[in-house]
C-alpha cells in the first residue's frame, strides 16, 4: 500500500462531484421538498378555513330555520284569527237572515190572520143575516138592510 | 511504482459509483414532482431529508455548500462501502477475464484503498482551512493555534497542543474508514478460504457489514459537518 496520485485524482473527482451536486442535484430536490411543505401547510389552512365556513353556514342555516318557523307560526296564527273572523261573520249573517225570515213569516201569519178574520167576519155577517131573516120570516128588503148588516158586521 | 502512479481499479470504481449516484439523482429529478412522488423519489427524498436535518442540527452557520457536500459524501461513500457486500472474487474475476490476465490485481472496494479515503479527507481538510481563513481571517485562524488554550505567553505550548489535533483530523477521518473496510475485506477473504462453512459465515459477516457500511458513511458525513462547523465558528 503506497500513497500515490490517486489521492489527487480522488480529490479532484470529489470537488467536481460536490460542485455538480450543489449545482444540479441539491437545489431541485430541496425546492421540491419545500414546495411540498408549503402545499401541505396551504392544504391544512384551507381545510381549517372550510371548517370555519361550514360552522358559519350551519349557524346561518339554524338562524334561517328559526326565522322560517317563526314566520310559519305567525302565518298559522293569522289564518286562525281570520278563520275565527269568518266564522263570526257567517254566524252574524245567519242570525240576521234568521231574523229576517222570522219577520217575513210573522208578517205572512199576520196577513193570513187578517184574511181569516175578514172571511170569518163575512161569514158571521152572512150567518147573522140569515138568522135575522129566519127570525123575521119575512123577506126584508135586502138592499135596505144591507147597510145595517154591514155596520153590524164591522162592529162584530 | 512512483508517486505519480494511479490506482486504476479503485479510481475507476470510485468514479463509476459517483457517476451512478449523481446520475440516479438527476434521473429522478427529471420526473420529480412535489405533489405525487414515486417510489424512487420517496427513497431519495428520505436520504436528502436525513442529510438536511443533520446539517441543520449540527451546522450553525449559513453555507450553501454544506448540504450538497454532506449528501455527496454520504451517498458516494455508502456506495463505495456497499461494494464489499458483493462476493469478494466476482469483480476481480470479471476484471481478470476482461484483461485476459489471470494474475491481475484488482481491488473492488474503493474504501479499502487508503488513497481514496485520504482523497476525501484531504479535500475536507482543505475546505476546513479555506472556510476558517475566509470567516476568521488568516490571523484569526492562526491565532487559534497560537493563543489557545493558555494565552499568548504560552505560545509554544499552545502550538504543541493544538497543531497535532488539527492535523490529526484528516488522518483519523481517512484511517477510520480505510481501516474498517480493509479489515472487513480481509475477513471476507479469510472466510472465503474455509470451504463450505463460508456460506453461513459470509452471510453473518455481510449482515453485520450492512450496518458498518451505513454507519461509516454516516460517520464520515457527520464528522465533515462538525469539522466545517468548527471552521465557521469562533472559539
Coordinates of C-alpha atoms in Angstrom, one line a residue:
Chain A
X1 CA 0.0 0.0 0.0
X2 CA 1.8 3.1 -1.2
X3 CA 0.4 6.6 -1.3
X4 CA 0.3 8.0 -4.9
X5 CA -1.5 10.3 -7.2
X6 CA -4.8 8.5 -6.6
X7 CA -5.2 11.0 -3.7
X8 CA -5.1 13.9 -6.1
X9 CA -7.4 12.2 -8.7
X10 CA -9.9 11.4 -6.0
X11 CA -9.7 14.9 -4.6
X12 CA -10.4 16.4 -8.0
X13 CA -13.2 14.0 -8.6
X14 CA -14.6 14.8 -5.2
X15 CA -14.7 18.5 -5.8
X16 CA -16.2 18.1 -9.3
X17 CA -18.9 15.8 -7.9
X18 CA -19.7 18.1 -5.0
X19 CA -19.9 21.0 -7.4
X20 CA -22.3 19.0 -9.7
X21 CA -24.4 18.0 -6.7
X22 CA -24.5 21.6 -5.5
X23 CA -25.5 22.9 -8.9
X24 CA -27.9 20.3 -10.3
X25 CA -29.0 17.9 -7.5
X26 CA -29.4 19.6 -4.2
X27 CA -31.4 22.7 -5.3
X28 CA -34.2 20.9 -7.3
X29 CA -34.7 18.3 -4.6
X30 CA -34.8 20.8 -1.7
X31 CA -37.1 23.0 -3.8
X32 CA -39.5 20.1 -4.3
X33 CA -39.4 19.3 -0.5
X34 CA -40.1 23.0 0.3
X35 CA -42.9 23.1 -2.2
X36 CA -44.5 20.0 -0.7
X37 CA -44.2 21.5 2.8
X38 CA -45.9 24.7 1.5
X39 CA -48.6 22.7 -0.2
X40 CA -49.3 20.7 2.9
X41 CA -49.4 23.9 5.0
X42 CA -51.7 25.5 2.5
X43 CA -54.0 22.4 2.4
X44 CA -54.3 22.3 6.2
X45 CA -55.0 26.0 6.2
X46 CA -57.7 25.6 3.5
X47 CA -59.3 22.8 5.5
X48 CA -59.4 24.9 8.6
X49 CA -60.9 27.8 6.6
X50 CA -63.5 25.4 5.1
X51 CA -64.4 24.1 8.6
X52 CA -64.8 27.7 9.8
X53 CA -67.0 28.5 6.8
X54 CA -69.0 25.3 7.4
X55 CA -69.7 26.3 11.0
X56 CA -70.7 29.8 9.8
X57 CA -73.1 28.3 7.3
X58 CA -74.5 25.9 9.9
X59 CA -75.2 28.8 12.2
X60 CA -76.8 30.7 9.4
X61 CA -79.0 27.7 8.5
X62 CA -80.1 27.4 12.1
X63 CA -81.0 31.0 12.2
X64 CA -82.9 30.8 8.9
X65 CA -84.7 27.8 10.2
X66 CA -85.7 29.6 13.3
X67 CA -86.9 32.5 11.3
X68 CA -88.9 30.3 9.0
X69 CA -90.5 28.5 11.9
X70 CA -91.4 31.8 13.5
X71 CA -92.9 33.0 10.2
X72 CA -94.9 29.8 9.8
X73 CA -96.2 30.1 13.3
X74 CA -97.2 33.7 12.6
X75 CA -99.0 32.7 9.4
X76 CA -100.9 29.9 11.2
X77 CA -101.9 32.3 13.9
X78 CA -103.1 34.9 11.4
X79 CA -105.0 32.2 9.5
X80 CA -106.7 31.0 12.7
X81 CA -107.7 34.6 13.5
X82 CA -109.0 35.1 10.0
X83 CA -111.0 31.8 10.2
X84 CA -112.5 32.9 13.5
X85 CA -113.4 36.2 12.0
X86 CA -115.0 34.5 9.0
X87 CA -117.0 32.1 11.3
X88 CA -118.1 35.1 13.4
X89 CA -119.2 36.9 10.3
X90 CA -121.0 33.9 9.0
X91 CA -122.8 33.5 12.3
X92 CA -123.8 37.1 12.3
X93 CA -125.1 36.8 8.8
X94 CA -127.0 33.7 9.6
X95 CA -128.5 35.3 12.6
X96 CA -129.6 38.3 10.6
X97 CA -131.0 36.0 7.9
X98 CA -132.9 34.1 10.5
X99 CA -134.3 37.3 12.0
X100 CA -135.4 38.4 8.5
X101 CA -137.0 35.0 7.8
X102 CA -138.8 35.1 11.1
X103 CA -140.0 38.7 10.5
X104 CA -141.3 37.6 7.0
X105 CA -143.1 34.6 8.4
X106 CA -144.7 36.8 11.1
X107 CA -145.8 39.3 8.5
X108 CA -147.4 36.4 6.5
X109 CA -149.0 35.0 9.5
X110 CA -150.5 38.4 10.3
X111 CA -151.7 38.7 6.8
X112 CA -153.3 35.2 6.9
X113 CA -154.8 36.1 10.2
X114 CA -156.2 39.3 8.8
X115 CA -157.6 37.4 5.8
X116 CA -159.1 34.8 8.0
X117 CA -160.7 37.4 10.2
X118 CA -162.1 39.1 7.1
X119 CA -163.6 35.8 5.9
X120 CA -164.9 35.0 9.4
X121 CA -166.4 38.4 9.6
X122 CA -168.1 38.0 6.2
X123 CA -169.4 34.6 7.2
X124 CA -170.6 35.8 10.6
X125 CA -172.4 38.6 8.8
X126 CA -174.0 36.2 6.4
X127 CA -175.0 33.9 9.3
X128 CA -176.3 36.8 11.2
X129 CA -178.3 38.0 8.3
X130 CA -179.6 34.5 7.6
X131 CA -180.6 34.3 11.3
X132 CA -182.4 37.5 11.2
X133 CA -184.2 36.5 8.1
X134 CA -185.2 33.3 9.8
X135 CA -186.4 35.3 12.8
X136 CA -188.4 37.7 10.8
X137 CA -189.6 35.0 8.5
X138 CA -190.2 37.6 6.0
X139 CA -188.2 38.8 3.2
X140 CA -187.0 42.1 4.1
X141 CA -185.8 44.5 1.6
X142 CA -182.3 43.2 1.2
X143 CA -180.9 46.3 -0.2
X144 CA -182.3 48.3 2.6
X145 CA -180.8 46.1 5.3
X146 CA -177.6 45.6 3.7
X147 CA -176.3 48.7 5.2
X148 CA -177.4 47.8 8.6
X149 CA -175.9 44.3 8.3
X150 CA -172.6 45.6 7.2
X151 CA -172.5 48.0 10.0
X152 CA -173.3 45.2 12.3
X153 CA -170.7 43.1 10.8
X154 CA -168.0 45.7 11.2
X155 CA -169.0 46.1 14.9
X156 CA -168.6 42.4 15.4
Chain B
X1 CA 5.7 2.4 -8.8
X2 CA 6.4 6.1 -8.0
X3 CA 4.1 8.7 -6.6
X4 CA 2.5 9.6 -9.9
X5 CA 1.0 6.2 -10.4
X6 CA -2.7 6.0 -10.2
X7 CA -4.6 3.0 -8.8
X8 CA -6.9 2.5 -11.8
X9 CA -9.0 -0.2 -10.1
X10 CA -10.2 1.8 -7.1
X11 CA -10.2 5.1 -9.0
X12 CA -12.4 3.7 -11.8
X13 CA -14.9 2.1 -9.4
X14 CA -15.0 5.3 -7.4
X15 CA -15.8 7.4 -10.4
X16 CA -18.4 4.8 -11.6
X17 CA -20.1 4.9 -8.3
X18 CA -20.0 8.7 -8.0
X19 CA -21.5 9.0 -11.5
X20 CA -24.1 6.4 -10.6
X21 CA -25.1 8.4 -7.5
X22 CA -25.4 11.7 -9.4
X23 CA -27.0 10.1 -12.4
X24 CA -29.6 8.4 -10.2
X25 CA -30.5 11.7 -8.6
X26 CA -30.6 13.5 -11.9
X27 CA -32.7 10.8 -13.5
X28 CA -35.2 11.1 -10.6
X29 CA -35.3 14.9 -10.6
X30 CA -36.3 14.8 -14.3
X31 CA -39.6 13.3 -13.4
X32 CA -39.9 14.6 -9.9
X33 CA -43.0 16.3 -8.7
X34 CA -43.9 17.9 -5.4
X35 CA -47.5 16.5 -5.4
X36 CA -47.0 12.9 -6.5
X37 CA -43.7 11.5 -5.5
X38 CA -42.9 8.0 -6.9
X39 CA -41.0 5.2 -5.2
X40 CA -37.5 6.2 -6.2
X41 CA -38.3 9.9 -5.5
X42 CA -39.5 9.0 -2.0
X43 CA -36.4 7.0 -1.3
X44 CA -34.1 9.8 -2.5
X45 CA -36.1 12.4 -0.6
X46 CA -35.7 10.4 2.6
X47 CA -31.9 10.5 2.2
X48 CA -31.9 14.2 1.4
X49 CA -34.1 14.9 4.3
X50 CA -31.9 12.9 6.6
X51 CA -28.8 14.8 5.4
X52 CA -30.7 18.1 5.6
X53 CA -31.8 17.6 9.2
X54 CA -28.3 16.5 10.3
X55 CA -26.9 19.6 8.7
X56 CA -29.5 21.8 10.3
X57 CA -28.8 20.2 13.7
X58 CA -25.0 20.3 13.7
X59 CA -24.1 23.2 11.5
X60 CA -25.0 26.6 13.0
X61 CA -23.8 29.0 10.2
X62 CA -25.2 29.5 6.8
X63 CA -23.3 27.9 3.9
X64 CA -24.9 26.7 0.6
X65 CA -22.1 24.1 0.2
X66 CA -22.6 22.1 3.3
X67 CA -25.8 20.3 2.3
X68 CA -24.6 19.1 -1.1
X69 CA -21.2 18.3 0.3
X70 CA -22.7 16.1 3.1
X71 CA -25.1 14.4 0.6
X72 CA -22.3 13.6 -1.8
X73 CA -20.0 12.3 0.9
X74 CA -22.8 10.1 2.4
X75 CA -24.1 8.6 -0.8
X76 CA -20.7 8.2 -2.5
X77 CA -19.0 6.6 0.5
X78 CA -22.1 4.5 1.1
X79 CA -22.0 3.1 -2.4
X80 CA -18.2 2.5 -2.2
X81 CA -18.6 0.7 1.1
X82 CA -21.5 -1.3 -0.2
X83 CA -19.2 -2.8 -2.8
X84 CA -17.9 -5.1 -0.1
X85 CA -21.3 -6.8 0.0
X86 CA -20.6 -8.2 -3.4
X87 CA -18.8 -11.6 -3.0
X88 CA -15.0 -10.8 -2.9
X89 CA -13.9 -12.6 -6.0
X90 CA -16.6 -11.6 -8.5
X91 CA -15.4 -8.3 -9.6
X92 CA -11.6 -9.2 -9.6
X93 CA -12.6 -12.3 -11.6
X94 CA -14.5 -10.2 -14.1
X95 CA -11.6 -7.8 -14.4
X96 CA -9.1 -10.6 -14.9
X97 CA -11.3 -12.1 -17.6
X98 CA -11.7 -8.8 -19.4
X99 CA -8.0 -8.1 -19.1
X100 CA -7.1 -11.6 -20.1
X101 CA -4.5 -11.8 -17.3
X102 CA -5.3 -14.4 -14.5
X103 CA -2.9 -12.7 -12.1
X104 CA -4.3 -9.2 -12.4
X105 CA -4.6 -7.5 -9.0
X106 CA -8.0 -5.7 -8.7
X107 CA -9.5 -4.0 -5.6
X108 CA -13.3 -3.8 -5.9
X109 CA -14.0 -1.8 -2.7
X110 CA -12.5 1.7 -3.2
X111 CA -12.6 2.5 0.6
X112 CA -10.1 -0.3 1.2
X113 CA -7.6 1.9 -0.7
X114 CA -6.1 4.5 1.7
X115 CA -5.6 6.8 -1.3
X116 CA -9.3 7.1 -1.9
X117 CA -10.2 7.8 1.8
X118 CA -7.3 10.3 2.0
X119 CA -8.6 11.9 -1.1
X120 CA -11.9 12.6 0.7
X121 CA -10.3 13.6 4.0
X122 CA -7.7 15.9 2.4
X123 CA -10.4 17.6 0.4
X124 CA -12.4 18.2 3.6
X125 CA -9.2 19.4 5.3
X126 CA -8.7 22.0 2.5
X127 CA -12.3 23.1 2.9
X128 CA -11.8 23.5 6.6
X129 CA -8.7 25.7 6.1
X130 CA -10.4 27.6 3.3
X131 CA -13.5 28.5 5.4
X132 CA -11.5 29.1 8.6
X133 CA -9.4 31.7 6.7
X134 CA -12.5 33.1 5.0
X135 CA -14.6 33.5 8.1
X136 CA -11.9 34.4 10.7
X137 CA -9.2 35.8 8.5
X138 CA -5.7 34.4 8.4
X139 CA -4.8 36.0 11.7
X140 CA -7.8 34.6 13.5
X141 CA -7.2 31.2 12.0
X142 CA -3.5 31.1 13.1
X143 CA -4.4 32.7 16.4
X144 CA -6.5 29.8 17.3
X145 CA -3.4 27.7 17.4
X146 CA -1.1 30.3 18.9
X147 CA -3.2 31.8 21.7
X148 CA -5.3 28.8 22.8
X149 CA -5.8 27.5 25.3
X150 CA -3.2 29.2 27.6
X151 CA -3.0 32.7 26.3
X152 CA -0.2 34.4 24.3
X153 CA 2.6 33.8 27.0
X154 CA 2.5 30.1 26.5
X155 CA 2.6 30.2 22.7
X156 CA 4.9 27.2 22.0
X157 CA 2.9 25.0 24.4
X158 CA -0.3 26.1 22.6
X159 CA 1.1 25.2 19.3
X160 CA 2.2 21.8 20.6
X161 CA -1.3 21.2 21.9
X162 CA -3.4 22.5 19.0
X163 CA -1.5 21.7 15.8
X164 CA -1.4 17.9 16.2
X165 CA -5.1 17.9 17.0
X166 CA -5.8 19.9 13.8
X167 CA -3.6 17.8 11.6
X168 CA -4.9 14.6 13.1
X169 CA -8.4 15.3 11.8
X170 CA -8.0 14.4 8.2
X171 CA -5.7 11.5 9.1
X172 CA -8.1 10.0 11.5
X173 CA -11.0 10.6 9.1
X174 CA -9.2 8.7 6.4
X175 CA -7.8 5.9 8.5
X176 CA -11.0 5.2 10.3
X177 CA -12.9 4.5 7.0
X178 CA -9.9 2.7 5.4
X179 CA -9.2 0.6 8.5
X180 CA -12.8 -0.5 8.9
X181 CA -13.1 -1.6 5.3
X182 CA -9.7 -3.0 4.7
X183 CA -10.2 -5.2 7.8
X184 CA -13.7 -6.1 6.8
X185 CA -12.5 -7.1 3.4
X186 CA -9.6 -9.2 4.8
X187 CA -12.1 -11.0 7.0
X188 CA -14.3 -11.7 3.9
X189 CA -11.2 -13.1 2.1
X190 CA -10.4 -15.3 5.1
X191 CA -14.0 -16.5 5.2
X192 CA -13.7 -17.3 1.5
X193 CA -10.9 -19.8 2.3
X194 CA -12.8 -22.0 4.9
X195 CA -14.7 -24.3 2.5
X196 CA -18.4 -24.9 2.7
X197 CA -18.7 -23.2 6.1
X198 CA -18.0 -20.0 4.3
X199 CA -21.7 -19.6 3.2
X200 CA -23.3 -19.1 6.7
X201 CA -20.2 -17.2 7.9
X202 CA -20.2 -15.0 4.8
X203 CA -23.9 -14.3 5.4
X204 CA -23.3 -13.3 9.0
X205 CA -20.4 -11.1 8.3
X206 CA -22.3 -9.4 5.4
X207 CA -25.3 -8.8 7.5
X208 CA -23.0 -7.2 10.1
X209 CA -21.4 -5.2 7.3
X210 CA -24.7 -3.7 6.2
X211 CA -24.6 -1.9 9.5
X212 CA -20.9 -0.9 9.1
X213 CA -21.4 0.3 5.6
X214 CA -24.1 2.7 6.6
X215 CA -22.5 3.7 9.9
X216 CA -19.2 4.6 8.4
X217 CA -20.7 6.6 5.6
X218 CA -22.9 8.4 8.2
X219 CA -19.9 9.0 10.5
X220 CA -17.8 10.4 7.7
X221 CA -20.6 12.8 6.8
X222 CA -21.3 13.9 10.4
X223 CA -17.6 14.5 11.2
X224 CA -17.2 16.5 8.0
X225 CA -20.2 18.7 9.0
X226 CA -18.8 19.0 12.6
X227 CA -15.3 20.0 11.4
X228 CA -16.7 22.5 9.0
X229 CA -18.9 23.9 11.7
X230 CA -15.8 24.4 13.8
X231 CA -14.2 26.2 10.9
X232 CA -17.2 28.6 10.8
X233 CA -17.4 29.4 14.5
X234 CA -15.1 31.4 16.7
X235 CA -13.8 29.6 19.8

